[in-house]
Each structure stands twice: as C-alpha cells, then as structure tokens.
C-alpha cells in the first residue's frame, strides 16, 4: 500500500514537471517584422501590434553641454495613454547592440496637472539628459534575432506592472510609445 501511494505521488509530481516544461517550451516567439522603427506587443492571436507614439517635451536642452547638474522632467500631454495593456505584457523592439548604446527605457509616468511626467537629469559637463533610475522599470531582455549590430529583442518587466501610466523612451522624444495598465 505504501509503495503504491509513493508511486502515485511520484507520478503526480512528474506529471506537474512535464506540464510546466511543456508550457514554457510552447511560449510563442514572433519573427522580426519588416518595420524596424516601431515598438510592438503581441495581441490575442500572437500577431505583433505596433504601439502608438506620442510626442514628449522637456525644458532641458539635448544639444548643449550642461553648465550645472539640473533635475527636470520629460512630459507627455494628456492624462492617459490611449493603449491599455496587461500587467505582464510582452514588448518587442529593434535596437542597436554596440558599446555606449542602451535600449529604450521602460519608465513609470507620474500624473502632473493633466499630463504625465518622468524625471530627467542633465549632468554638468555633458550634453543631453538621462532618465532618473528610480523611475526606470528594470527589464528582462531576450534577443530573438540579430542583423549586424541591430537586434530584435523582447523587453519584459521582471515583475508584473502596477496599475498606472508607462512609456518606452528612447533617443527621439517625438516617438515615445505609451500605454497604461489598469486593475
């Protein structure tokens, strides 16, 4: 009787392990799309869908070298993004894989007088600005395809996103992909 019970328990554990491995192995990985300038998510049919872009503004100068360290903001007009995604949404994009180049940042936006903002910092002696590290969502990155120094990658939050407003900010403030997560 004890041997039979241990056999049944062992078979049950083995079955759970196999189901888990099968579920992980069946995760859909899309092929790189032809338009490399867009940022994508997967819809219910596992088709890549482009996120809409918004224009962001900042009082910081991108071209001039900062005389002193300044803390300011990058702002998007409007209270909410038009696109609503799930808290565990997978995001796909193209970026360059070379020294000194970082992929676009996934950031948390805070509401401010009918707009959405993220903190930006211009550092003394340097041109351009950086996004405050406290507002960057640390991603898990998986490269899916490579073409020279350009890669097609999956950008996935390491933890589920909390309800709120988010943006994917790269080098071009005229092309900021935005979305929101609702409860």
Tab-separated table of C-alpha atoms in Angstrom:
chain	number	residue	atom	x	y	z
A	1	UNK	CA	0.000	0.000	0.000
A	2	UNK	CA	2.779	2.478	0.911
A	3	UNK	CA	4.724	1.610	-2.219
A	4	UNK	CA	1.659	2.214	-4.372
A	5	UNK	CA	0.966	5.587	-2.687
A	6	UNK	CA	4.598	6.710	-3.210
A	7	UNK	CA	4.360	5.597	-6.832
A	8	UNK	CA	1.182	7.662	-7.354
A	9	UNK	CA	2.732	10.710	-5.640
A	10	UNK	CA	5.899	10.403	-7.740
A	11	UNK	CA	3.849	10.079	-10.923
A	12	UNK	CA	1.843	13.191	-9.951
A	13	UNK	CA	4.972	15.254	-9.349
A	14	UNK	CA	6.483	14.051	-12.630
A	15	UNK	CA	3.291	14.991	-14.481
A	16	UNK	CA	3.363	18.538	-12.995
A	17	UNK	CA	7.007	18.979	-14.006
A	18	UNK	CA	6.285	17.825	-17.565
A	19	UNK	CA	3.275	20.155	-17.885
A	20	UNK	CA	5.382	23.087	-16.649
A	21	UNK	CA	8.204	22.329	-19.088
A	22	UNK	CA	5.736	21.966	-21.967
A	23	UNK	CA	4.075	25.295	-21.134
A	24	UNK	CA	7.451	27.067	-21.109
A	25	UNK	CA	8.550	25.376	-24.333
A	26	UNK	CA	5.343	26.460	-26.118
A	27	UNK	CA	5.831	30.177	-25.464
A	28	UNK	CA	5.315	31.973	-28.765
A	29	UNK	CA	8.296	33.898	-30.125
A	30	UNK	CA	7.457	36.157	-33.081
A	31	UNK	CA	9.585	36.618	-36.168
A	32	UNK	CA	11.098	40.068	-36.681
A	33	UNK	CA	8.709	42.398	-38.546
A	34	UNK	CA	9.810	44.391	-41.571
A	35	UNK	CA	9.266	47.835	-39.986
A	36	UNK	CA	12.150	48.238	-37.553
A	37	UNK	CA	11.132	51.706	-36.366
A	38	UNK	CA	8.096	50.600	-34.341
A	39	UNK	CA	7.628	49.101	-30.879
A	40	UNK	CA	5.354	46.067	-30.744
A	41	UNK	CA	3.221	43.948	-28.415
A	42	UNK	CA	1.503	40.621	-29.062
A	43	UNK	CA	-2.270	40.570	-29.482
A	44	UNK	CA	-4.558	37.636	-28.585
A	45	UNK	CA	-3.786	35.911	-31.915
A	46	UNK	CA	0.002	36.203	-31.318
A	47	UNK	CA	0.340	38.881	-34.008
A	48	UNK	CA	2.657	41.828	-33.489
A	49	UNK	CA	0.742	45.076	-32.989
A	50	UNK	CA	2.513	48.438	-33.012
A	51	UNK	CA	2.169	50.747	-30.010
A	52	UNK	CA	1.188	54.320	-30.887
A	53	UNK	CA	3.740	57.084	-30.425
A	54	UNK	CA	3.302	60.388	-28.633
A	55	UNK	CA	5.480	63.483	-28.616
A	56	UNK	CA	7.261	64.304	-25.355
A	57	UNK	CA	8.726	67.646	-24.312
A	58	UNK	CA	11.398	68.742	-21.873
A	59	UNK	CA	12.817	72.125	-20.876
A	60	UNK	CA	16.305	70.586	-20.935
A	61	UNK	CA	18.467	71.151	-23.991
A	62	UNK	CA	19.585	67.979	-25.726
A	63	UNK	CA	22.326	69.641	-27.768
A	64	UNK	CA	24.008	71.959	-25.268
A	65	UNK	CA	26.517	70.902	-22.646
A	66	UNK	CA	25.000	71.480	-19.184
A	67	UNK	CA	26.807	74.108	-17.091
A	68	UNK	CA	25.447	72.573	-13.899
A	69	UNK	CA	23.540	69.447	-12.915
A	70	UNK	CA	19.803	70.086	-13.282
A	71	UNK	CA	16.815	67.950	-12.417
A	72	UNK	CA	13.770	68.484	-14.604
A	73	UNK	CA	11.229	66.346	-16.457
A	74	UNK	CA	10.104	64.786	-19.718
A	75	UNK	CA	6.371	65.412	-20.170
A	76	UNK	CA	3.617	63.885	-22.291
A	77	UNK	CA	0.373	65.817	-22.745
A	78	UNK	CA	-2.885	64.199	-21.625
A	79	UNK	CA	-3.819	62.284	-18.505
A	80	UNK	CA	-3.854	58.802	-20.041
A	81	UNK	CA	-2.336	56.811	-22.872
A	82	UNK	CA	-4.810	55.502	-25.440
A	83	UNK	CA	-3.473	51.936	-25.301
A	84	UNK	CA	-4.274	49.620	-22.387
A	85	UNK	CA	-2.043	46.594	-21.821
A	86	UNK	CA	-1.968	43.789	-19.278
A	87	UNK	CA	0.437	43.884	-16.357
A	88	UNK	CA	2.602	41.123	-17.861
A	89	UNK	CA	2.546	42.285	-21.484
A	90	UNK	CA	5.481	41.312	-23.671
A	91	UNK	CA	7.086	44.144	-25.667
A	92	UNK	CA	9.241	43.731	-28.792
A	93	UNK	CA	11.524	46.244	-30.484
A	94	UNK	CA	14.646	46.758	-32.542
A	95	UNK	CA	17.728	48.400	-31.048
A	96	UNK	CA	21.447	48.606	-31.700
A	97	UNK	CA	23.833	46.380	-29.798
A	98	UNK	CA	27.050	48.351	-29.554
A	99	UNK	CA	29.059	49.936	-26.744
A	100	UNK	CA	27.524	53.099	-25.315
A	101	UNK	CA	24.066	52.443	-26.774
A	102	UNK	CA	21.258	51.385	-24.468
A	103	UNK	CA	17.844	50.048	-25.471
A	104	UNK	CA	14.880	52.366	-24.941
A	105	UNK	CA	13.831	52.607	-21.300
A	106	UNK	CA	10.521	51.376	-19.918
A	107	UNK	CA	9.534	54.051	-17.390
A	108	UNK	CA	6.778	54.758	-14.891
A	109	UNK	CA	4.990	58.073	-15.545
A	110	UNK	CA	3.510	60.189	-12.768
A	111	UNK	CA	0.471	62.418	-13.265
A	112	UNK	CA	1.022	66.179	-13.178
A	113	UNK	CA	-1.711	68.733	-13.980
A	114	UNK	CA	-3.359	66.875	-16.836
A	115	UNK	CA	-0.092	65.448	-18.171
A	116	UNK	CA	2.286	62.569	-17.437
A	117	UNK	CA	5.921	63.051	-16.415
A	118	UNK	CA	9.153	61.247	-15.720
A	119	UNK	CA	12.166	62.847	-14.013
A	120	UNK	CA	15.082	63.780	-16.285
A	121	UNK	CA	18.567	64.871	-15.224
A	122	UNK	CA	21.108	66.927	-17.171
A	123	UNK	CA	24.578	66.311	-15.780
A	124	UNK	CA	27.174	69.073	-15.601
A	125	UNK	CA	29.703	68.874	-18.435
A	126	UNK	CA	27.588	66.541	-20.579
A	127	UNK	CA	25.090	67.136	-23.372
A	128	UNK	CA	21.644	65.559	-23.366
A	129	UNK	CA	19.901	64.142	-20.326
A	130	UNK	CA	19.205	60.887	-18.538
A	131	UNK	CA	16.043	59.425	-17.049
A	132	UNK	CA	16.062	59.082	-13.262
A	133	UNK	CA	16.992	55.485	-12.423
A	134	UNK	CA	14.238	55.280	-9.749
A	135	UNK	CA	11.605	55.600	-12.481
A	136	UNK	CA	13.078	53.037	-14.893
A	137	UNK	CA	11.428	49.609	-14.845
A	138	UNK	CA	14.253	47.068	-14.900
A	139	UNK	CA	13.508	44.672	-17.763
A	140	UNK	CA	14.395	41.122	-18.612
A	141	UNK	CA	15.829	41.292	-22.136
A	142	UNK	CA	15.876	38.432	-24.631
A	143	UNK	CA	17.465	38.829	-28.071
A	144	UNK	CA	15.360	36.999	-30.676
A	145	UNK	CA	17.205	37.886	-33.901
A	146	UNK	CA	20.350	39.729	-34.905
A	147	UNK	CA	21.209	41.558	-38.139
A	148	UNK	CA	24.670	43.116	-37.904
A	149	UNK	CA	24.660	45.363	-34.848
A	150	UNK	CA	20.867	45.695	-34.850
A	151	UNK	CA	18.870	43.220	-32.745
A	152	UNK	CA	15.190	42.330	-32.454
A	153	UNK	CA	14.509	41.799	-28.776
A	154	UNK	CA	11.824	41.112	-26.221
A	155	UNK	CA	11.614	43.610	-23.373
A	156	UNK	CA	9.660	42.145	-20.466
A	157	UNK	CA	9.251	43.647	-16.996
A	158	UNK	CA	10.856	41.445	-14.339
A	159	UNK	CA	7.723	41.791	-12.217
A	160	UNK	CA	4.105	42.491	-13.116
A	161	UNK	CA	3.474	46.163	-13.735
A	162	UNK	CA	1.337	48.024	-11.220
A	163	UNK	CA	-1.699	49.934	-12.489
A	164	UNK	CA	-0.562	53.252	-13.940
A	165	UNK	CA	0.913	55.049	-16.932
A	166	UNK	CA	4.074	53.873	-18.695
A	167	UNK	CA	6.272	54.942	-21.603
A	168	UNK	CA	9.096	53.483	-23.626
A	169	UNK	CA	11.543	56.345	-24.116
A	170	UNK	CA	14.496	56.187	-26.496
A	171	UNK	CA	16.590	58.880	-28.141
A	172	UNK	CA	13.740	60.529	-30.074
A	173	UNK	CA	11.230	62.450	-27.926
A	174	UNK	CA	8.931	62.767	-30.950
A	175	UNK	CA	8.461	58.964	-30.852
A	176	UNK	CA	7.623	57.864	-27.313
A	177	UNK	CA	5.485	54.710	-27.092
A	178	UNK	CA	2.942	54.939	-24.265
A	179	UNK	CA	0.456	52.630	-22.607
A	180	UNK	CA	-1.397	52.190	-19.350
A	181	UNK	CA	-2.111	49.258	-17.091
A	182	UNK	CA	-5.467	49.099	-15.337
A	183	UNK	CA	-6.529	46.889	-12.452
